[in-house]
Tab-separated table of C-alpha atoms in Angstrom:
chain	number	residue	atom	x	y	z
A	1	UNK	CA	16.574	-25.694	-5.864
A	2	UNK	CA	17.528	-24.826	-9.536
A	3	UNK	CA	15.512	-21.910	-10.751
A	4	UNK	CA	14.785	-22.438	-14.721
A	5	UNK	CA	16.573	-19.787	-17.115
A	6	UNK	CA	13.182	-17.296	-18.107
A	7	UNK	CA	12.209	-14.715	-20.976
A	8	UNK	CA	12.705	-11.443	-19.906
A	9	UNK	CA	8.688	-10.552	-19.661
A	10	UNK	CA	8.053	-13.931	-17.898
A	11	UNK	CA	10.268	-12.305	-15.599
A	12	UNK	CA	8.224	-9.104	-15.413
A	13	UNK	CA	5.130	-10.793	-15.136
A	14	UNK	CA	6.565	-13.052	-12.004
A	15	UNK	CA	7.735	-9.657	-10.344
A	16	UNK	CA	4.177	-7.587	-10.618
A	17	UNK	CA	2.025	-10.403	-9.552
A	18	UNK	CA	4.024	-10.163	-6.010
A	19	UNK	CA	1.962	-7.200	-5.247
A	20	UNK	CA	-1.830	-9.018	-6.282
A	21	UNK	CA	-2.027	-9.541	-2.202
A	22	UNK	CA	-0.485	-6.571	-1.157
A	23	UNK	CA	-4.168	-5.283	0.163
A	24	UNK	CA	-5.820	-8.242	0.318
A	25	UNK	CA	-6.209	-8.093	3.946
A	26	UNK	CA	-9.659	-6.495	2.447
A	27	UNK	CA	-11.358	-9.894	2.955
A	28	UNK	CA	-12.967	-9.416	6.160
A	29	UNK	CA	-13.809	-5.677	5.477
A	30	UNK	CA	-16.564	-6.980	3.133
A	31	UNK	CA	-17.796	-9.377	5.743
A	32	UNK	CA	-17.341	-7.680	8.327
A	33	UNK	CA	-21.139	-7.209	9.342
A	34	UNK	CA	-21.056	-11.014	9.652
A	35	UNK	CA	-18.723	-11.372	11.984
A	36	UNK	CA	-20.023	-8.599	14.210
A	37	UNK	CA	-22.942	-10.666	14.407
A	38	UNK	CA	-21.747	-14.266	14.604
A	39	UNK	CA	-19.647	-12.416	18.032
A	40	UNK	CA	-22.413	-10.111	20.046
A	41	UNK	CA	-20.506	-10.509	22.838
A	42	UNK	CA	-18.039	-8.374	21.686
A	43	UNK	CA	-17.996	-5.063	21.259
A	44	UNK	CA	-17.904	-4.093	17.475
A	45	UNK	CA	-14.788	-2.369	17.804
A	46	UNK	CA	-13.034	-4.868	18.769
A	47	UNK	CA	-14.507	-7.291	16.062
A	48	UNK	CA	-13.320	-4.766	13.847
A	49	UNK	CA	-9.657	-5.585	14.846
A	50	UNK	CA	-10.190	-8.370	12.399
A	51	UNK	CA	-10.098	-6.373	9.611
A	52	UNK	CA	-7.453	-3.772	11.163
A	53	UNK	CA	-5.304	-5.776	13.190
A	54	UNK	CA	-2.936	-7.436	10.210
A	55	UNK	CA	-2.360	-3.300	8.874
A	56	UNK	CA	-0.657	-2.920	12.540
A	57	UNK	CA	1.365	-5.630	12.763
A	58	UNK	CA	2.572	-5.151	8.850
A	59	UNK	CA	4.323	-2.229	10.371
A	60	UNK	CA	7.059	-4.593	12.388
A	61	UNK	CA	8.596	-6.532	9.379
A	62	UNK	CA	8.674	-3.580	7.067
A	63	UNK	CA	10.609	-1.435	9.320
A	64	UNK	CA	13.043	-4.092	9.993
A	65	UNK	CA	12.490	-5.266	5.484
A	66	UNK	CA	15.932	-3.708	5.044
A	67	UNK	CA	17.981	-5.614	7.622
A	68	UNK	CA	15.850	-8.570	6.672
A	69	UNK	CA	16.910	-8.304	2.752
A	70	UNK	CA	21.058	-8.028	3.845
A	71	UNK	CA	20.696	-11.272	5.885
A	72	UNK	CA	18.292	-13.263	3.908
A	73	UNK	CA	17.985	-14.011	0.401
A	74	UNK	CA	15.025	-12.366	-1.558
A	75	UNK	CA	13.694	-15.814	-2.391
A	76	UNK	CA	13.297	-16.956	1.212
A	77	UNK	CA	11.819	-13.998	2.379
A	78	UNK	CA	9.682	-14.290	-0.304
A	79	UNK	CA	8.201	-18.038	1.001
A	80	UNK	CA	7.970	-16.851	4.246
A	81	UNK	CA	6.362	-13.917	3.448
A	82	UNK	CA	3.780	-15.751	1.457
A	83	UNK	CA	3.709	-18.532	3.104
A	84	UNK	CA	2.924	-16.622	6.951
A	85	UNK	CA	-0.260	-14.852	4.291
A	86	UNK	CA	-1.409	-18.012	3.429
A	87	UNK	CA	-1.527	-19.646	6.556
A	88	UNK	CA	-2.766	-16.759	8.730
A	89	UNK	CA	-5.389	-15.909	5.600
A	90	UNK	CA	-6.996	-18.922	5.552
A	91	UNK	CA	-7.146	-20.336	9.194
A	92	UNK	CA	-9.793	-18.105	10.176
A	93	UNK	CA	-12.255	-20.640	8.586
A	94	UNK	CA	-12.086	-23.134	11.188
A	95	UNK	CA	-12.028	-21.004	14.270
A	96	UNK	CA	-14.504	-19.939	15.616
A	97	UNK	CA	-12.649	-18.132	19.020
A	98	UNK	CA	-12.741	-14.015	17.894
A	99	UNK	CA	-8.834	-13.639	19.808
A	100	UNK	CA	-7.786	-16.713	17.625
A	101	UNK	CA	-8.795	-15.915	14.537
A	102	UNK	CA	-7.594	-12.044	15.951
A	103	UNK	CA	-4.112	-13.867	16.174
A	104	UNK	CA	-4.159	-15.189	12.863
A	105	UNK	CA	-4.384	-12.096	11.075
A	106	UNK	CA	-1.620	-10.586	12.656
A	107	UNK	CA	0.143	-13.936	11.406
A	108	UNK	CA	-1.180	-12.546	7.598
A	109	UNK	CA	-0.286	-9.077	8.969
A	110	UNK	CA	3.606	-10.455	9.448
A	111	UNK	CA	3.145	-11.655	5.619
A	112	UNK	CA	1.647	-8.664	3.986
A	113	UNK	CA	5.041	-6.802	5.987
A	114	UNK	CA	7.101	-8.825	4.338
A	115	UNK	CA	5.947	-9.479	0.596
A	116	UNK	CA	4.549	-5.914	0.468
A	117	UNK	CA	8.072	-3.945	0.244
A	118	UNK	CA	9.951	-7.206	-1.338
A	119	UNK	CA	7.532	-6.969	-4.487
A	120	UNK	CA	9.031	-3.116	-5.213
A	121	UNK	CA	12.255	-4.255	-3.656
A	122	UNK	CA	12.422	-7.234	-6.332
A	123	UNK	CA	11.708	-4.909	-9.467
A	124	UNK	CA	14.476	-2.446	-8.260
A	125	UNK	CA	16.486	-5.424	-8.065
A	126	UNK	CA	15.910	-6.368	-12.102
A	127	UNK	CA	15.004	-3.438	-13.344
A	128	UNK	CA	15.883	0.355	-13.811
A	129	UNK	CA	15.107	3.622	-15.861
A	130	UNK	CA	11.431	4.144	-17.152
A	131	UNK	CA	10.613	0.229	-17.564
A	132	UNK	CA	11.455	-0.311	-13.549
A	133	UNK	CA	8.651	3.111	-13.036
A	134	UNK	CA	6.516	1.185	-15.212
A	135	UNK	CA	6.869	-1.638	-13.447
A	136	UNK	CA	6.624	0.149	-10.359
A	137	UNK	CA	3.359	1.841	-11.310
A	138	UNK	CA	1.475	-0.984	-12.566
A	139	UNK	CA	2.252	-3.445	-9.694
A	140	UNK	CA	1.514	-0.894	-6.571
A	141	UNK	CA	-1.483	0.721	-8.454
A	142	UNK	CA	-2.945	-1.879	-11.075
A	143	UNK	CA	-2.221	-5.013	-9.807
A	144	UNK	CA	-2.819	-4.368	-6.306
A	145	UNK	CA	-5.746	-2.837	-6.629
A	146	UNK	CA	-7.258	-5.702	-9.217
A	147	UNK	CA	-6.035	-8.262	-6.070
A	148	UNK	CA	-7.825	-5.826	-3.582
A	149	UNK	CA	-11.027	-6.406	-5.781
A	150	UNK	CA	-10.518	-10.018	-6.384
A	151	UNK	CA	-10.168	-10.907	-2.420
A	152	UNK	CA	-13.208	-8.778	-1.725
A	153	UNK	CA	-15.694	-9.511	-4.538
A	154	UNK	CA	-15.090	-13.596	-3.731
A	155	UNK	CA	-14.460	-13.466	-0.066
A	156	UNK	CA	-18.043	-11.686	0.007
A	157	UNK	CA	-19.453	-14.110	-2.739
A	158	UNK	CA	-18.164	-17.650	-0.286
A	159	UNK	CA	-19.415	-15.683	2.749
A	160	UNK	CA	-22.879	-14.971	1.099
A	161	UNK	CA	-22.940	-18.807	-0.308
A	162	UNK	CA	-21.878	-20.854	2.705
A	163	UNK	CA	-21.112	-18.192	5.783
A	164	UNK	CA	-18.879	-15.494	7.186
A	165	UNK	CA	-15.930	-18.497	7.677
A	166	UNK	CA	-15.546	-19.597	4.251
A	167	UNK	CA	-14.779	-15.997	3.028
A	168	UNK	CA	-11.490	-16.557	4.922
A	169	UNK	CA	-10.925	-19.581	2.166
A	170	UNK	CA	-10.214	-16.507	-0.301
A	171	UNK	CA	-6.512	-16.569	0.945
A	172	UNK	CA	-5.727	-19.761	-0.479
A	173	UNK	CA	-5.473	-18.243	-3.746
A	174	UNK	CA	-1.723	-16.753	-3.738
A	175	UNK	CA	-0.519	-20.601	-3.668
A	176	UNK	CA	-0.378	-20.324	-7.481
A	177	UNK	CA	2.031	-17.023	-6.703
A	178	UNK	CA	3.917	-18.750	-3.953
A	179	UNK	CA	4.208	-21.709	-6.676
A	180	UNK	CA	5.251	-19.734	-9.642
A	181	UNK	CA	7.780	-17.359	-8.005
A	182	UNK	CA	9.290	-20.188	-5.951
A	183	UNK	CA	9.729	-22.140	-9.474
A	184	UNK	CA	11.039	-19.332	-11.784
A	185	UNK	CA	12.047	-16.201	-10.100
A	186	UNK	CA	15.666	-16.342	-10.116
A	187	UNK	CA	17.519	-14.513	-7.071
A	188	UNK	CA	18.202	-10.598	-7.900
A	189	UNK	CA	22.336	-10.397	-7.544
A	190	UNK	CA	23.104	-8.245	-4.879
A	191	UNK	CA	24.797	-4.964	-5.774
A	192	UNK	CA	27.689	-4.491	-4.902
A	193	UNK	CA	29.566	-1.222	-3.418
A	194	UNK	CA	32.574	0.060	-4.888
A	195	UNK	CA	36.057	-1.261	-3.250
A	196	UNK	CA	37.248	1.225	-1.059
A	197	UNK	CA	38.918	1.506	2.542
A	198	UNK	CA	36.221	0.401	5.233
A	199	UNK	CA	35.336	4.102	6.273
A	200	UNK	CA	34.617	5.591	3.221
A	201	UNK	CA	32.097	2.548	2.599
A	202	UNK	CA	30.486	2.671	5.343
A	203	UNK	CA	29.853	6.856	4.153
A	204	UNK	CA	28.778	5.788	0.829
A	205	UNK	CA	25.757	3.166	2.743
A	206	UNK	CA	24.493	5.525	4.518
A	207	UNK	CA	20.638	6.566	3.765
A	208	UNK	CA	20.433	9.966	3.004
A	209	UNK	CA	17.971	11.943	5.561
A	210	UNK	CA	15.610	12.672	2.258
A	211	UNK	CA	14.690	8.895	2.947
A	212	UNK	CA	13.230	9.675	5.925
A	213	UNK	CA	11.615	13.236	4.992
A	214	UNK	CA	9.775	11.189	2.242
A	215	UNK	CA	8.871	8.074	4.470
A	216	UNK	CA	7.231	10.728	6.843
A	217	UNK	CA	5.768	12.518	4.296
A	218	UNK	CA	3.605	8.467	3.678
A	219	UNK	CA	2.557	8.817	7.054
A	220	UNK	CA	0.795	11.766	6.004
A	221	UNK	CA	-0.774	11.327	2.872
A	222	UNK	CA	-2.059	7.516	3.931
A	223	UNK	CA	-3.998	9.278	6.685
A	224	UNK	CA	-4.993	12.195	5.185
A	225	UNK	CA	-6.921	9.697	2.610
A	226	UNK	CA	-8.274	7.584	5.097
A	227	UNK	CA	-10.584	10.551	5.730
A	228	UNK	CA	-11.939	9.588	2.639
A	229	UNK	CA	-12.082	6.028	3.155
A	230	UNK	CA	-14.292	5.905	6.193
A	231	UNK	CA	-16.609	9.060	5.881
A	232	UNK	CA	-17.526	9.181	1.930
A	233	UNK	CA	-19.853	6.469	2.405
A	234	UNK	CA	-21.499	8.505	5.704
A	235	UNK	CA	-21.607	12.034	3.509
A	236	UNK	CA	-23.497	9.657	0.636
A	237	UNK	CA	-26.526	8.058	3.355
A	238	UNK	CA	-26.701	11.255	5.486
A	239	UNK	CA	-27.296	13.207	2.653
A	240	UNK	CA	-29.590	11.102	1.071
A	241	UNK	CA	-27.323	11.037	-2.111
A	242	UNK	CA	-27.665	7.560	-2.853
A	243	UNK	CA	-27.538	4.010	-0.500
A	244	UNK	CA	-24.838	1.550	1.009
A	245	UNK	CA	-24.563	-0.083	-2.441
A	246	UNK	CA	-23.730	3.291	-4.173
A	247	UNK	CA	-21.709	4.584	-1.217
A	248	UNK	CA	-19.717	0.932	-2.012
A	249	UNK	CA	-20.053	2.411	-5.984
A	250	UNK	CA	-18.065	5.670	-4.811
A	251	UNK	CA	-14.956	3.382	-3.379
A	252	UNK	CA	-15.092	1.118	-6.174
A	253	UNK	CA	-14.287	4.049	-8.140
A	254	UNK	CA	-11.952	5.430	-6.245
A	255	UNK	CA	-10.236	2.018	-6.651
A	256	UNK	CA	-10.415	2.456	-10.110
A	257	UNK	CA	-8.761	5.542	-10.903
A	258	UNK	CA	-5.887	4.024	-8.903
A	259	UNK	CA	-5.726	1.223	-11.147
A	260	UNK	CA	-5.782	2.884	-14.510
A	261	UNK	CA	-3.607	5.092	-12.946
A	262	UNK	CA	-0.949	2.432	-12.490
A	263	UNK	CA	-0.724	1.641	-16.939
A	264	UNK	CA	0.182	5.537	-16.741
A	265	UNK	CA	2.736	6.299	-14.005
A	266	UNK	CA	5.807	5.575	-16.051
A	267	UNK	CA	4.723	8.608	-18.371
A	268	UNK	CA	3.873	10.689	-16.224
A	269	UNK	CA	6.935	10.246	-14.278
A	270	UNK	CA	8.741	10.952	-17.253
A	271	UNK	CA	7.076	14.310	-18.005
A	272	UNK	CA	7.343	15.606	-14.650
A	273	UNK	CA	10.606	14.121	-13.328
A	274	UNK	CA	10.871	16.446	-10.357
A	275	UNK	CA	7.434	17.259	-9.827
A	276	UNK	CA	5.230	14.207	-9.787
A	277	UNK	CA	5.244	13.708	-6.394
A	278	UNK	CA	4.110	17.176	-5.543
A	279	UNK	CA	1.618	16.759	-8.064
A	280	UNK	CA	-0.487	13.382	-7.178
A	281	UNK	CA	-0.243	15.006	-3.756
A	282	UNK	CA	-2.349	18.256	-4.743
A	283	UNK	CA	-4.525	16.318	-7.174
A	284	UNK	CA	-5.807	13.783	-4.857
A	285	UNK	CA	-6.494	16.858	-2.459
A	286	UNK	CA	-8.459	18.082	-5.441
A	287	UNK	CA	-10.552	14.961	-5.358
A	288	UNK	CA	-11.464	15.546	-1.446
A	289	UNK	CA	-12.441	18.800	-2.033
A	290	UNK	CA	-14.728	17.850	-5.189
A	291	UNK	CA	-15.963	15.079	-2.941
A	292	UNK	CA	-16.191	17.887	-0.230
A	293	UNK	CA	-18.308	19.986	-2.153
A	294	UNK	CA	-19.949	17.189	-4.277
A	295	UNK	CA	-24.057	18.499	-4.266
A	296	UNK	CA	-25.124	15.293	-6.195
A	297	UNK	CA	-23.700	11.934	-6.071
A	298	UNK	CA	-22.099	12.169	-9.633
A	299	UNK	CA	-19.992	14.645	-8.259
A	300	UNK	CA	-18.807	12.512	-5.458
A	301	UNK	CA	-17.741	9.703	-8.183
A	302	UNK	CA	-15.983	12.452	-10.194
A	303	UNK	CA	-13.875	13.183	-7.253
A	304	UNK	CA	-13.443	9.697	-6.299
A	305	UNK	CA	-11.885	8.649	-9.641
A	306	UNK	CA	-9.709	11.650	-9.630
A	307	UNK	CA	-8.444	11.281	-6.051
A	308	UNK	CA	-8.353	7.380	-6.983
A	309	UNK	CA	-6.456	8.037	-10.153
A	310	UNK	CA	-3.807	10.901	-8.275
A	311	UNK	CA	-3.298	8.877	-5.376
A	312	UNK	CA	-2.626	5.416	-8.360
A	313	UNK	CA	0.832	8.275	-9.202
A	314	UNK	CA	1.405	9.361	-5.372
A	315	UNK	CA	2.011	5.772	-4.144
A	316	UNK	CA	4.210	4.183	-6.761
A	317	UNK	CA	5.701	7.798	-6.683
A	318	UNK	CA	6.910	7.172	-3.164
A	319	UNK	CA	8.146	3.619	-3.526
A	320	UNK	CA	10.253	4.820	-6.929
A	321	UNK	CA	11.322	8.108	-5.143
A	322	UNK	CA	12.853	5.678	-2.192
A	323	UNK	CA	14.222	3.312	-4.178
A	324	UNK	CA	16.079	6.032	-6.470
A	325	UNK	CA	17.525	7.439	-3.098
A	326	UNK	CA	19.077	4.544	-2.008
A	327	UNK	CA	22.874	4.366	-2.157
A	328	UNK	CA	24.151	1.192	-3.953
A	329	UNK	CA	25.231	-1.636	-0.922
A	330	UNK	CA	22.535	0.422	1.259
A	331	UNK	CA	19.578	-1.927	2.656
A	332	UNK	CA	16.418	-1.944	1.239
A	333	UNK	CA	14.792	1.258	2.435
A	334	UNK	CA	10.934	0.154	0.789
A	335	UNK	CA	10.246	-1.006	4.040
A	336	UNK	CA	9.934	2.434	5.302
A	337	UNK	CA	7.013	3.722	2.766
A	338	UNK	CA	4.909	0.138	3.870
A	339	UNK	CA	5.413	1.211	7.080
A	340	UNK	CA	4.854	4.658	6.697
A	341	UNK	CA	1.753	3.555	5.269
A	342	UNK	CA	0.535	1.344	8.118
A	343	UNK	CA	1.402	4.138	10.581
A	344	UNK	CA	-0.462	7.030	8.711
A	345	UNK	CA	-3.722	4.218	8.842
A	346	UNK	CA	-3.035	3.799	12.432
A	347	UNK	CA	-2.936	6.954	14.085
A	348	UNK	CA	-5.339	8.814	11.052
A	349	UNK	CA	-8.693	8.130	13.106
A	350	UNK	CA	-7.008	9.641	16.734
A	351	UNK	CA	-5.843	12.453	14.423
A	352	UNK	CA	-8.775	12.988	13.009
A	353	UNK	CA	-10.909	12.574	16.632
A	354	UNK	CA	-9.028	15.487	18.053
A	355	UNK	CA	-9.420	17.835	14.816
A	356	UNK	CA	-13.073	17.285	15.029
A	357	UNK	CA	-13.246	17.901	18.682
A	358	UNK	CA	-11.058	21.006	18.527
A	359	UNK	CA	-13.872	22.250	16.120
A	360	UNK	CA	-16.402	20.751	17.620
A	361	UNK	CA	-17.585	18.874	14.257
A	362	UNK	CA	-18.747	15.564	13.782
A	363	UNK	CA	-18.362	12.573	11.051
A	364	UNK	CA	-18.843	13.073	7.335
A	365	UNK	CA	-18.099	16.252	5.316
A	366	UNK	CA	-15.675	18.078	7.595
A	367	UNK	CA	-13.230	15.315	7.583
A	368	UNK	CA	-12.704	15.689	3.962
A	369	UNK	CA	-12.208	18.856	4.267
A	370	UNK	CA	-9.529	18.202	6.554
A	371	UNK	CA	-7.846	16.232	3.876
A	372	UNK	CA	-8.381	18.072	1.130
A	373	UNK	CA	-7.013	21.003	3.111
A	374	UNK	CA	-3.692	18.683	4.620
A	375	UNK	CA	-3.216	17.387	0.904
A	376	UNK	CA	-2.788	20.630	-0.522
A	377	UNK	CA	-0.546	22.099	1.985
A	378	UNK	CA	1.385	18.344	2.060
A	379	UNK	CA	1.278	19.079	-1.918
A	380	UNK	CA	3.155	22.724	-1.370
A	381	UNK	CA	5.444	21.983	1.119
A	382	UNK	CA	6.375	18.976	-0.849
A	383	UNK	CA	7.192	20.994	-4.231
A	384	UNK	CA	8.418	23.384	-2.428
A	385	UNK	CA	11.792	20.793	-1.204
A	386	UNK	CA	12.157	19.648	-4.491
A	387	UNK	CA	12.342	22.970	-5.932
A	388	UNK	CA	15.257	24.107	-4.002
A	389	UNK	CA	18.296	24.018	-6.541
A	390	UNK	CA	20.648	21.177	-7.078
A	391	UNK	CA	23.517	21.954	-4.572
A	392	UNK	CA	20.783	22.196	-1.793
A	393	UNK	CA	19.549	19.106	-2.177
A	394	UNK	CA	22.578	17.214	-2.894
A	395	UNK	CA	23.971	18.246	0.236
A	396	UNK	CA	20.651	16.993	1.815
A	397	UNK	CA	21.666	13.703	0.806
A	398	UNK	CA	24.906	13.821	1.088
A	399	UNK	CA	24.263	14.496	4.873
């Protein structure tokens, strides 16, 4: 199919909207009480799955995004993508067997692997300097997070209004994406590699190791905040600083500094080319430890809007960092910070089990401290690589 000729900020608008769904597997987290109790059979943990099950399996396509993007063309990865969220979104509603509807967010899982990396990979493609770190910024941080708000504010309003099943209905929204995209986005050219003899250009494709340091270094930080995520509501009840609804207040805010963090990451990028990284690293560790500390519940939203707004640079950081390492005629190495991301929320509650065990501390404040404390050192170690001089690190890469 023809794609139409477009205006150069239609085309910016069509490339940022790809990441509205990037965390909208949210849904069931805000009705997830629901569906514990339409299944008391089950044991809640595994009911939980529902809401944690599509964040595994996102792993498996973005690992394998880059192999995906030199045999298929971005447009058809983008319909399947899309296409595998819809379907596994919104089937859910009329299931009502808990491994079914188990299976079908894996199905949205396969999706959100897919579209997740291919909405940075897709701005790289079109875009470079400052306006592709804009672009960057304000469709992992802004626009994702204003799509993570959107699927959970009306998946909890259909659940509420008709039951748990019609939350599920949320996913049918990203048709207007799929429609859009499919209509006007025009397929990126692929870059091409220099003409040289067959050696020397398979050299010059190589990812540099920095790729991977950086990709590992995701794994960290995404489960060093998920001590936030699950115990800031636990420090706010046990410590009778507030209720559920302000303990929901605290993430909501944390949400928010990410997304006003997204208008801003260009800038800051370009006032602390070397160091930004580093930077959102220790800053978010700030915001655990403020949260850490926090005596009143103000406190606690203080340090959830700052850790919000440092972690709205750290993760578009990552992405831009990656895609700037990437040798020209190299596959798409995006796929590696997704699934860094997944892994870090997969293994972060078994890493955090054993730390509490080996101290023999429970749920609540110590785990922030754990993350404040990993944060910072992440955050020194981390400016502590990109400090080395020049030669250093381009033989890193070259390597």
């Amino acid at each position: 199919m023809a794609v139409k000729t477009i205006s150069r900020n239609f085309l910016k608008f069509l490339v940022v909207i790809l990441a509205f769904q990037d965390v909208a597997a949210g849904v069931a987290g805000s009705i997830m009480a629901d569906i514990i109790k339409a299944f008391p059979q089950y044991d809640p943990t595994i009911v939980m799955l529902v809401a944690t099950f599509p964040g595994l399996i996102q792993i498996v396509p973005a690992l394998f995004y880059g192999k995906l993007s030199k045999v298929f063309k971005k447009r058809t990865l983008l319909f399947v993508g899309l296409s595998l969220f819809i379907i596994g979104g919104v089937l859910p509603t009329f299931v009502d067997n808990l491994w079914v509807i188990i299976a079908m967010r894996g199905i949205l899982g396969l999706g959100v692997g897919i579209t997740m990396p291919l909405s940075v990979d897709v701005i790289t493609d079109f875009f470079d300097g400052r306006e592709r770190d804009f672009l960057i910024g304000f469709g992992t941080s802004t626009i994702a997070c204003i799509g993570a708000i959107f699927f959970q504010l009306v998946g909890g309003i259909l659940a509420d209004a008709y039951g748990w099943h019609y939350g599920f209905l949320t996913y049918l929204f990203p048709i207007w994406i799929l429609a859009f995209t499919i209509l006007y986005l025009p397929e990126p050219e692929r870059k091409q590699v220099s003409k040289v003899d067959s050696n020397q250009a398979a050299v010059k494709v190589k990812l540099p190791k920095a790729i991977y340091w950086v990709s590992l270094a995701q794994v960290l930080y995404s489960g060093l905040i998920f001590g936030y995520v699950v115990n800031i509501s636990v420090v706010i009840q046990a410590d009778k600083l507030g209720n559920a609804t302000e303990a929901g207040l605290a993430i909501s805010v944390f949400t928010f500094g990410t997304l006003i963090a997204g208008f801003l990451f260009g800038k800051i990028k370009h006032k602390l080319p070397t160091m930004y990284l580093p930077v959102a690293v220790l800053l978010t560790g700030i915001g655990m430890a403020i949260c850490y500390y926090a005596p009143t519940l103000t406190m606690i939203l203080i340090g959830s809007i700052f850790g919000g707004f440092a972690m709205g640079i750290g993760l578009p950081g990552v992405f831009t960092r990656v895609a700037e390492l990437t040798p020209v005629g190299a596959p798409s190495s995006v796929g590696l910070v997704v699934a860094g991301q997944g892994i870090g929320g997969v293994l972060a509650p078994f890493g955090f089990q054993v730390i509490q065990n080996i101290f023999n501390q429970d749920i609540g404040r110590f785990p922030l401290a754990v993350s404040a404390i990993g944060l910072v050192l992440l955050a020194f170690i981390w400016g502590i690589s990109v400090m080395k001089p020049k030669r250093d690190i381009e033989a890193t890469l070259s390597q």
